[in-house]
């Protein structure tokens, strides 16, 4: 029976954030060893759950090592990166002889002093396990893939959906390839190509053309003789590193020339759609006015500049100020504000509070000064059983309070930054999101798996913040140049 080590470290690092991610963020998000990995991820709609599913199907033994995950935020401190890397390497060493290694990485992790944190980690793992042992790695659709990540792994298997609802399936695919490689049935060989473009976050959605058609084309490729897998990764634009941007990867059975040819073909196809891989959403004032003019409710206002899944502050008040300014009623807005939660706890359910909520980290609008009544106090834990972006089953938004304002507007105040990937964030509090007129989601696309089924109208809003949707808003210093849309269009004869 083949023995395959399983582990991973996952973090999406926004290098434009001044905050830093430390060990406590991983301890809060998820940091498990041994059997704890199965207990947290075994039944989840996550790639690690797919690893376990593949093991059950193929009959290989999983040797669990260490799995760490933290909410997207600023880069890791150098000490945190070193500590987590050392722990994973030690766990792999203690696993004893294994026939292959399966790792779940995000692919856009950055640490102080280490722009290519995932690549550096893979190089250390490769040094530990030797040059010939299969090392199969899953990546997020938003990974910024470096040459080092490709050279130090046997195969990179990325999600093919955004919102990410295929994580478990892609994990299972990676597990199947690891088992086949471990038993000598295949020899994964891969190549990559990167077109010189930054894709607008809204255009990365895989249910929206042209990305929809590009991803659909991968299915036929993977069924071709000699191919094992193929990926188009949109990249994470909120990281100022050399590898930032989309990547096309082709994995074959011991045929590097074929892998290189197809990776370049996919990259050229992506480049051909460069003028369609953008978007021009309205600003806050126009978006709220449009929402007030429609009868198709609830209106989902997508706060692009405060996209928590991209590492934002989670406390921007830009949209709630605009909603109140234009007289909106039955609005539902979530803000990260531990101090406001504490004030609500002191007041108790039914108590009145005068709050200065949000706007403490994101300074694009002032804190919201309001009075209201505490309707709900909750510990913030809830379970999501369906496939959702991120694949997390057991969720925690920290101690949470619901405050009712005038006009039946409601604030949900959380003590942990928590992205809107599940309606359970609201329904666990006794709220009925379908009855709201407006719901602000601090996201870009990932919320859709949960919110699109209940939405009457969706309006994406070009708000300011750490995750503003247009890359031209940022000052990049370390990415490849020239690159669209930051520079005049480069002449591309052969995309490599």
PDB file of C-alpha atoms in Angstrom, residues 46-54 102 138 157 159 166-177:
ATOM      1  CA  UNK A  46     -11.981  21.634   0.463  1.00  0.00           C
ATOM      2  CA  UNK A  47      -9.041  20.098  -1.358  1.00  0.00           C
ATOM      3  CA  UNK A  48      -7.783  18.414   1.797  1.00  0.00           C
ATOM      4  CA  UNK A  49     -11.167  16.703   2.040  1.00  0.00           C
ATOM      5  CA  UNK A  50     -10.571  15.614  -1.549  1.00  0.00           C
ATOM      6  CA  UNK A  51      -7.229  14.104  -0.540  1.00  0.00           C
ATOM      7  CA  UNK A  52      -9.011  11.882   1.967  1.00  0.00           C
ATOM      8  CA  UNK A  53     -11.691  10.987  -0.582  1.00  0.00           C
ATOM      9  CA  UNK A  54      -9.009   9.913  -3.054  1.00  0.00           C
ATOM     10  CA  UNK A 102       0.354  16.004  -1.289  1.00  0.00           C
ATOM     11  CA  UNK A 138      -3.140  22.100  -5.106  1.00  0.00           C
ATOM     12  CA  UNK A 157      -3.462  21.375  -9.682  1.00  0.00           C
ATOM     13  CA  UNK A 159      -9.221  25.212  -8.799  1.00  0.00           C
ATOM     14  CA  UNK A 166     -14.729  22.651  -6.933  1.00  0.00           C
ATOM     15  CA  UNK A 167     -12.039  22.527  -4.273  1.00  0.00           C
ATOM     16  CA  UNK A 168     -12.866  19.035  -3.053  1.00  0.00           C
ATOM     17  CA  UNK A 169     -13.013  17.715  -6.621  1.00  0.00           C
ATOM     18  CA  UNK A 170      -9.651  19.256  -7.464  1.00  0.00           C
ATOM     19  CA  UNK A 171      -8.182  17.846  -4.263  1.00  0.00           C
ATOM     20  CA  UNK A 172      -9.448  14.439  -5.264  1.00  0.00           C
ATOM     21  CA  UNK A 173      -7.866  14.873  -8.695  1.00  0.00           C
ATOM     22  CA  UNK A 174      -4.553  15.772  -7.068  1.00  0.00           C
ATOM     23  CA  UNK A 175      -4.838  12.734  -4.796  1.00  0.00           C
ATOM     24  CA  UNK A 176      -5.504  10.460  -7.765  1.00  0.00           C
ATOM     25  CA  UNK A 177      -2.419  11.776  -9.580  1.00  0.00           C
TER      26      UNK A 177
END
